[in-house]
mmCIF file of C-alpha atoms in Angstrom:
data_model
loop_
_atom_site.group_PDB
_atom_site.id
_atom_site.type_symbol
_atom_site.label_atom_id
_atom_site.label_comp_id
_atom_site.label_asym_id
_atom_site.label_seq_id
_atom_site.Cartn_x
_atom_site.Cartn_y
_atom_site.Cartn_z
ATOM 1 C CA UNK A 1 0.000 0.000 0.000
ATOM 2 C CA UNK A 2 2.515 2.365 0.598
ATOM 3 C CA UNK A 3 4.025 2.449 -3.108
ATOM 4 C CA UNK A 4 0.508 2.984 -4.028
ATOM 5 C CA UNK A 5 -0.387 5.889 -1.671
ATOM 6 C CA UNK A 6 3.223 7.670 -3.109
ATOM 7 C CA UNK A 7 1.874 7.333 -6.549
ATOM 8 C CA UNK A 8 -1.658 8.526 -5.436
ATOM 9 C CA UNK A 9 -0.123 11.421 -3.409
ATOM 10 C CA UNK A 10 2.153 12.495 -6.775
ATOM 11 C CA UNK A 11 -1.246 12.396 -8.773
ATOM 12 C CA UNK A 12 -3.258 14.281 -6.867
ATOM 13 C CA UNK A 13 -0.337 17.214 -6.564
ATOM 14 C CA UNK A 14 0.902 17.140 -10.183
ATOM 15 C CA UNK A 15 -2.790 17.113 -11.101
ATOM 16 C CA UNK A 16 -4.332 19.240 -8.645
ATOM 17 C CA UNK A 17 -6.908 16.137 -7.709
ATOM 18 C CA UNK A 18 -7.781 17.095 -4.502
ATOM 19 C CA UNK A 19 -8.185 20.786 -2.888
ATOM 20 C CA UNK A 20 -9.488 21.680 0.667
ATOM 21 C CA UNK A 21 -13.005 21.277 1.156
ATOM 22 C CA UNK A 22 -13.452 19.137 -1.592
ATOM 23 C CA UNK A 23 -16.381 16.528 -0.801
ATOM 24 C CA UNK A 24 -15.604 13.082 -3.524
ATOM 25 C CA UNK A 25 -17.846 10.274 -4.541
ATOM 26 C CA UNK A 26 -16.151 7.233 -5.002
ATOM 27 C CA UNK A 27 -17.512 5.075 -7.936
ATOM 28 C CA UNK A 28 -16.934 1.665 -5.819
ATOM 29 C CA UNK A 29 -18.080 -1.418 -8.633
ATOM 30 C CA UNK A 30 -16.938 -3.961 -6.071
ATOM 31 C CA UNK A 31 -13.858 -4.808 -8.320
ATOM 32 C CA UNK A 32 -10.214 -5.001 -7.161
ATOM 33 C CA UNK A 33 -9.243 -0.889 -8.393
ATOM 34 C CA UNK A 34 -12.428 0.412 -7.002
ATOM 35 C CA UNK A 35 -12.021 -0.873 -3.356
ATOM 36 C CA UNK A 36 -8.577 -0.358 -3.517
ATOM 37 C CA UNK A 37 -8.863 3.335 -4.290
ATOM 38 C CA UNK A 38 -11.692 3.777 -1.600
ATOM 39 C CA UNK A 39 -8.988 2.083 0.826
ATOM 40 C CA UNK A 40 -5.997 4.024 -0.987
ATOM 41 C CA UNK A 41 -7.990 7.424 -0.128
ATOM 42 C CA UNK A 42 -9.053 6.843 3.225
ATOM 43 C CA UNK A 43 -5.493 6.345 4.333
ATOM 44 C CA UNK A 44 -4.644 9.596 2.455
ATOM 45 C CA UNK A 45 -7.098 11.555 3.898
ATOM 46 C CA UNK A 46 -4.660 11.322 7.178
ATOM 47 C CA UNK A 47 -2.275 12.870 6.031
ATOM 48 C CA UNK A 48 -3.247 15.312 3.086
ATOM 49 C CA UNK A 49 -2.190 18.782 3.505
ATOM 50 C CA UNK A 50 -6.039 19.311 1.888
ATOM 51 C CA UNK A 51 -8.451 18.358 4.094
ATOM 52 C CA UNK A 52 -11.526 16.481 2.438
ATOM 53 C CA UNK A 53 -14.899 14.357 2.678
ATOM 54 C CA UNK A 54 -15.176 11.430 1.306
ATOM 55 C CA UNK A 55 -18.007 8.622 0.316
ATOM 56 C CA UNK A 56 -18.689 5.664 -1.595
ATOM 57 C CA UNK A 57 -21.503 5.607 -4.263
ATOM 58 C CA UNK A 58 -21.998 1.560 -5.796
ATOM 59 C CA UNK A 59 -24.311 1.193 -8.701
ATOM 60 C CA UNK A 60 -26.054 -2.015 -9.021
ATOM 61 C CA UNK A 61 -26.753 -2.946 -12.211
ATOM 62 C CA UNK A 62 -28.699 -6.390 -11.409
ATOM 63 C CA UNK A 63 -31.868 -4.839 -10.367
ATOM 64 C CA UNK A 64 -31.142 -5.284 -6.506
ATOM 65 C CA UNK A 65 -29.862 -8.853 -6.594
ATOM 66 C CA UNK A 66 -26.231 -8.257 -6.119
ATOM 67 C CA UNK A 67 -25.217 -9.422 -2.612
ATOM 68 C CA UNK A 68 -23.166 -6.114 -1.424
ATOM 69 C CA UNK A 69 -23.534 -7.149 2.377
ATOM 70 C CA UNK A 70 -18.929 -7.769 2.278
ATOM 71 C CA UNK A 71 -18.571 -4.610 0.646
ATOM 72 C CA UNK A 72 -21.142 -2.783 3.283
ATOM 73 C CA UNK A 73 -18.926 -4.339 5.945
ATOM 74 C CA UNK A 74 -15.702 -3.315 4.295
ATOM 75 C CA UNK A 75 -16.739 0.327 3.849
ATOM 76 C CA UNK A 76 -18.180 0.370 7.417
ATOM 77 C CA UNK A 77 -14.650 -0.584 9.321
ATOM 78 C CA UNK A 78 -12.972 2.166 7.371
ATOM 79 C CA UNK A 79 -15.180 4.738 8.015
ATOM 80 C CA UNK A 80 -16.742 5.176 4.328
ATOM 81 C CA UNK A 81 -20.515 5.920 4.453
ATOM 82 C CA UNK A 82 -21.596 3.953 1.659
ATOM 83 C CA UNK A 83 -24.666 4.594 -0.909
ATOM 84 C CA UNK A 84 -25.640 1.757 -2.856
ATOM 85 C CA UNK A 85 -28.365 2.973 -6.029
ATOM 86 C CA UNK A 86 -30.329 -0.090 -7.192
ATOM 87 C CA UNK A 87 -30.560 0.085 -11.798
ATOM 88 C CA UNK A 88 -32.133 -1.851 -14.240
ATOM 89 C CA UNK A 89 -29.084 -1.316 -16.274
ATOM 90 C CA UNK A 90 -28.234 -4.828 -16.719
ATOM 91 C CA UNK A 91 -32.268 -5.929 -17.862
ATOM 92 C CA UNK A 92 -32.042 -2.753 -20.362
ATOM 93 C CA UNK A 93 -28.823 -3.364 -22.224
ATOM 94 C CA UNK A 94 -28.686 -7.380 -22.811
ATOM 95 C CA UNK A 95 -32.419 -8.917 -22.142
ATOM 96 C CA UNK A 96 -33.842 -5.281 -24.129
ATOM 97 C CA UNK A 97 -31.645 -4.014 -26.058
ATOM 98 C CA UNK A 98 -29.424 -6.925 -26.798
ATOM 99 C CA UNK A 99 -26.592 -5.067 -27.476
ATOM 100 C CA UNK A 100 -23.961 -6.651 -29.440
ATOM 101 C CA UNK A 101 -21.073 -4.150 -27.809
ATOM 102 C CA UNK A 102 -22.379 -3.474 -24.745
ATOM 103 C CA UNK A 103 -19.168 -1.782 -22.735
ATOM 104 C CA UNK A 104 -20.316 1.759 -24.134
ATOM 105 C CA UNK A 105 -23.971 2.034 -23.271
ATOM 106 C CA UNK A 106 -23.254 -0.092 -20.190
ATOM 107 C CA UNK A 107 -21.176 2.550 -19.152
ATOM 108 C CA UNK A 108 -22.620 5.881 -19.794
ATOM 109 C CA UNK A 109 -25.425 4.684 -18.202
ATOM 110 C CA UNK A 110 -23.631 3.768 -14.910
ATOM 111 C CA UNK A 111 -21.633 7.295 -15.145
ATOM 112 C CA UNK A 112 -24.702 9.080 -15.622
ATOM 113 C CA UNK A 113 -26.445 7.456 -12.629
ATOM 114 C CA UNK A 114 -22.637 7.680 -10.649
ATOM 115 C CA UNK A 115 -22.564 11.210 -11.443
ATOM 116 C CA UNK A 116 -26.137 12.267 -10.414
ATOM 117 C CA UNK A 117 -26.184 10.692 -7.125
ATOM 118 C CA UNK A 118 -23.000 12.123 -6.647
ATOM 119 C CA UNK A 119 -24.592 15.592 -7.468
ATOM 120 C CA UNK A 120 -27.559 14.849 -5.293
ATOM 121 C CA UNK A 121 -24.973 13.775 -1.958
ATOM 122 C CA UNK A 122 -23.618 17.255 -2.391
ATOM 123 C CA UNK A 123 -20.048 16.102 -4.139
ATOM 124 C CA UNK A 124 -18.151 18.182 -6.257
ATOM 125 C CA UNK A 125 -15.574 15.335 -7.615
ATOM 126 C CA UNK A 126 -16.202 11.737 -8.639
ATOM 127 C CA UNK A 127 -12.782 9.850 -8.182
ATOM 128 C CA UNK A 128 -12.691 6.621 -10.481
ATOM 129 C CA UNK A 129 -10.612 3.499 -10.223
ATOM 130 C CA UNK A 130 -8.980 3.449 -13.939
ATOM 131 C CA UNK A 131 -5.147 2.866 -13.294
ATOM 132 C CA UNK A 132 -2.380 3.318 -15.269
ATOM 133 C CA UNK A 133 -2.982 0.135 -17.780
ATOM 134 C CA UNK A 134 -6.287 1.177 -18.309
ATOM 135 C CA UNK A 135 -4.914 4.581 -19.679
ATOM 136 C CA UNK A 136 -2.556 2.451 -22.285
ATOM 137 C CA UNK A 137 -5.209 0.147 -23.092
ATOM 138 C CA UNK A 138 -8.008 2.923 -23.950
ATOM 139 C CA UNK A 139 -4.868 4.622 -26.056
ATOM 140 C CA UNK A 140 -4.501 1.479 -27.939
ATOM 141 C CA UNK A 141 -8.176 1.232 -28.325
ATOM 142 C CA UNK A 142 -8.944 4.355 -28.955
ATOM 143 C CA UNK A 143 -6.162 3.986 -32.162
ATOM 144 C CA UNK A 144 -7.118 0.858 -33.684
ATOM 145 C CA UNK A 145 -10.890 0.736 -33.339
ATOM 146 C CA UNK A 146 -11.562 4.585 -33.302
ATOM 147 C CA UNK A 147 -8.581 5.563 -35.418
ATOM 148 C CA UNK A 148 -7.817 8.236 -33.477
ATOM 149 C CA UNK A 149 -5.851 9.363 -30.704
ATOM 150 C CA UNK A 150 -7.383 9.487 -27.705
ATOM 151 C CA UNK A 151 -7.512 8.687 -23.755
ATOM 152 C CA UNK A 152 -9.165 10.118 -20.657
ATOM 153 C CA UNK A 153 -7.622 13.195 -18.577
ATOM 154 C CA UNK A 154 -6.348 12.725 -14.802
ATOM 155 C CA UNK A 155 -8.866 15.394 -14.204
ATOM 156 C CA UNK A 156 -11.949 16.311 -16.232
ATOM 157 C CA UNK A 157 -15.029 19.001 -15.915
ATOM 158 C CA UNK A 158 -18.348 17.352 -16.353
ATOM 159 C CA UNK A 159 -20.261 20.578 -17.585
ATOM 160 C CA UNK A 160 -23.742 18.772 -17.736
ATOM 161 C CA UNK A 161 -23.682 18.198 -14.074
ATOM 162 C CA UNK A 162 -21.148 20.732 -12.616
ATOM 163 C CA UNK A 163 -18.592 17.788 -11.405
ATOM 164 C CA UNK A 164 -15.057 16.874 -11.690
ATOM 165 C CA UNK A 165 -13.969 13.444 -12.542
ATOM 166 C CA UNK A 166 -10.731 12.408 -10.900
ATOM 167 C CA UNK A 167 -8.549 9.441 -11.112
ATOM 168 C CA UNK A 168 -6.167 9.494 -8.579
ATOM 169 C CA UNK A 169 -4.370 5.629 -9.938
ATOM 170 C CA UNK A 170 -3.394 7.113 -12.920
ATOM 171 C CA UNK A 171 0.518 6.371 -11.889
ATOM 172 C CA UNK A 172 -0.433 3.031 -10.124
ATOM 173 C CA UNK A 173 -0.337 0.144 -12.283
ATOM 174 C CA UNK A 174 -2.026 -2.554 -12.424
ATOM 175 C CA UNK A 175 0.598 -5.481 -10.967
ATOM 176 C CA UNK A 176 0.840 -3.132 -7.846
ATOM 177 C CA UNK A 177 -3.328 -3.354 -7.039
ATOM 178 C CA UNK A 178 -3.164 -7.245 -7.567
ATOM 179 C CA UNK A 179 -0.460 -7.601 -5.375
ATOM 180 C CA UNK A 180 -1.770 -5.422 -2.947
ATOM 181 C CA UNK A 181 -2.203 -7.572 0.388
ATOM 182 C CA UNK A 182 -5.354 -6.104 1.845
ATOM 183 C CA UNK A 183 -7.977 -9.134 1.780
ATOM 184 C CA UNK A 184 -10.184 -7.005 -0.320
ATOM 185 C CA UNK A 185 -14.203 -8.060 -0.489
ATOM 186 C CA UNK A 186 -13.514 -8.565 -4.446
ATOM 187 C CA UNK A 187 -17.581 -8.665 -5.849
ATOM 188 C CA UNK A 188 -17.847 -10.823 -8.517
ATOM 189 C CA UNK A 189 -18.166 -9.428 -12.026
ATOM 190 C CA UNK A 190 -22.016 -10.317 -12.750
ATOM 191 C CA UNK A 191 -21.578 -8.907 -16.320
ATOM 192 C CA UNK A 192 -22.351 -11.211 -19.304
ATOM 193 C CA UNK A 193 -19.750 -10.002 -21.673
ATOM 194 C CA UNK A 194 -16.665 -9.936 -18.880
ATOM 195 C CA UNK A 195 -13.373 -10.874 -20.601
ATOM 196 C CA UNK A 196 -14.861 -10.688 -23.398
ATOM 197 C CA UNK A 197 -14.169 -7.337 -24.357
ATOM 198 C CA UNK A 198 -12.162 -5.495 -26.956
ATOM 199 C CA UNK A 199 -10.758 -4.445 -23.998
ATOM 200 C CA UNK A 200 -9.699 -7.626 -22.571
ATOM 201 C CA UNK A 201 -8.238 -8.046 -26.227
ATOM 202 C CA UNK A 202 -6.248 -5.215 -25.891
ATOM 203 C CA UNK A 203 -5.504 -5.961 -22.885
ATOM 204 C CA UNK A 204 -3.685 -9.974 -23.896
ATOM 205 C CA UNK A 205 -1.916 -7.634 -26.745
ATOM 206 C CA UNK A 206 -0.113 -5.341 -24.624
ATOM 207 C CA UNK A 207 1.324 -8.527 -22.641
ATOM 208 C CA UNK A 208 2.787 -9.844 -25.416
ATOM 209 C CA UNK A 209 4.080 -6.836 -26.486
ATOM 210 C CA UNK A 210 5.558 -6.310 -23.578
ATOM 211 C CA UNK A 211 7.043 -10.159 -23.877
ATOM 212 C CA UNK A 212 8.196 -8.787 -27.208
ATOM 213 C CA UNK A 213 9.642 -5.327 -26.410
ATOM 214 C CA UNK A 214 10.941 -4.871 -23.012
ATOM 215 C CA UNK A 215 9.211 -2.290 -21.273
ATOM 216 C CA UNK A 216 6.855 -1.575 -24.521
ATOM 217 C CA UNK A 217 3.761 -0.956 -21.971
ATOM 218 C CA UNK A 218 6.054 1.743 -19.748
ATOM 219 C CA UNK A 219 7.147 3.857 -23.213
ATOM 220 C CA UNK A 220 3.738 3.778 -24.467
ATOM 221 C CA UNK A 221 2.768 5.679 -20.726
ATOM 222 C CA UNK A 222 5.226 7.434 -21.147
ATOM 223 C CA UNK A 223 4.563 8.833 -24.391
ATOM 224 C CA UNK A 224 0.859 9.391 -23.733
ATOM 225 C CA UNK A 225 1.811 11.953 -20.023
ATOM 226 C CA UNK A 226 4.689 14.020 -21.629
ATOM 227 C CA UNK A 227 3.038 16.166 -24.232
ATOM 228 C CA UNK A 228 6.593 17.268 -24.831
ATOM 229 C CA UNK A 229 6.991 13.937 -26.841
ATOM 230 C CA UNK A 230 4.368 14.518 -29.330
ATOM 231 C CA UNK A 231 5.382 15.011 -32.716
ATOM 232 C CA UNK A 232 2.248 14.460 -34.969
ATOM 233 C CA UNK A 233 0.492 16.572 -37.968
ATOM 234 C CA UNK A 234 -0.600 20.240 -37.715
ATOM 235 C CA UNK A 235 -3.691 20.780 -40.020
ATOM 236 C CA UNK A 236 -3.175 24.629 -38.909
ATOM 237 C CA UNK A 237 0.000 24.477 -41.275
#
């Protein structure tokens, strides 16, 4: 934990993350990076020179039938008030809509809901779990099934609801959450399309890549955080 809460502390100050007063909504899906960063930010909240309220918001997307009663628990010995929002979000996009890519809708749908009762619990910032893989893998995504370049921001305005989104693992990778000896109350993934994703793809890709080209994963990071680096077309010219 404590290589994780050096990376989380370097985030939040090279980012401006958190600022006094702030109060942040914790998107907590029950998976490893979620209750990790709940855990990650309670600990920081100790010692942060910005002084801050914090809460976790889980949105279940099984109609009320996910069993959250470990991850109540959890949230209650750390001192994490905990809102859990019951959605039909599950029912709408596979039994209704039978989506054939379901990751997108699935997931504006739980933002929109995250955000709102965020907005409603008087928060200004929602922090999210996405770590440092995640940023390579929506890169690579982004590229070869958008064909463009694109990934999410450390910090983000969400005009349409007057919020900041905030991920605070943005430094932490992936390897360092798994290893992470915390006997977390891991939910398991209910969805019908888990691993398999374009993501997941992506995901089996970049380790063999990085079996490939030694540290291939680390200079892709690398290339995405120092804007110095870039070296691509100007339309302007």
């Amino acid at each position: 934990m404590q290589k994780i809460l050096g990376l989380l502390r370097k985030a939040c100050e090279e980012y401006e993350l958190i600022e006094d007063g702030d109060k942040i909504a914790v998107g907590l899906s029950g998976g490893k990076d979620s209750l990790a960063l709940v855990l990650a930010l309670k600990r920081y909240q100790t010692f942060s020179k910005n002084k801050f309220d914090l809460i976790a918001i889980s949105v279940d997307l099984n109609s009320g039938n996910n069993d959250y009663s470990e991850i109540e628990k959890f949230c209650k010995d750390i001192n994490v008030p905990l809102h859990i929002v019951k959605t039909d979000i599950k029912q709408i996009v596979f039994d209704i809509r039978k989506e054939k890519n379901p990751c997108s809708l699935c997931a504006n749908m739980r933002r929109g809901v995250l955000n709102s009762t965020a907005k409603s619990l008087g928060c200004n910032k929602v922090a999210l779990g996405h770590h440092k893989d995640d940023l390579i893998e929506t890169f690579i995504m982004s590229l070869f099934f958008e064909g463009r370049l694109s990934v999410f921001k450390p910090k983000s305005y969400l005009s349409n609801v007057d919020l900041f989104s905030i991920r605070p693992f943005i430094f932490v990778a992936e390897d360092d959450i798994i290893k992470l000896n915390e006997n977390l109350p891991i939910l398991e993934n209910p969805c019908p399309a888990n691993k398999q994703t374009q993501r997941q793809k992506v995901k089996e890709l970049l380790s063999i890549l990085d079996l490939k080209f030694k540290d291939s994963k680390e200079k892709i990071f690398n290339s995405i955080i120092h804007s110095e680096r870039y070296n691509l077309f100007d339309n302007k010219k």
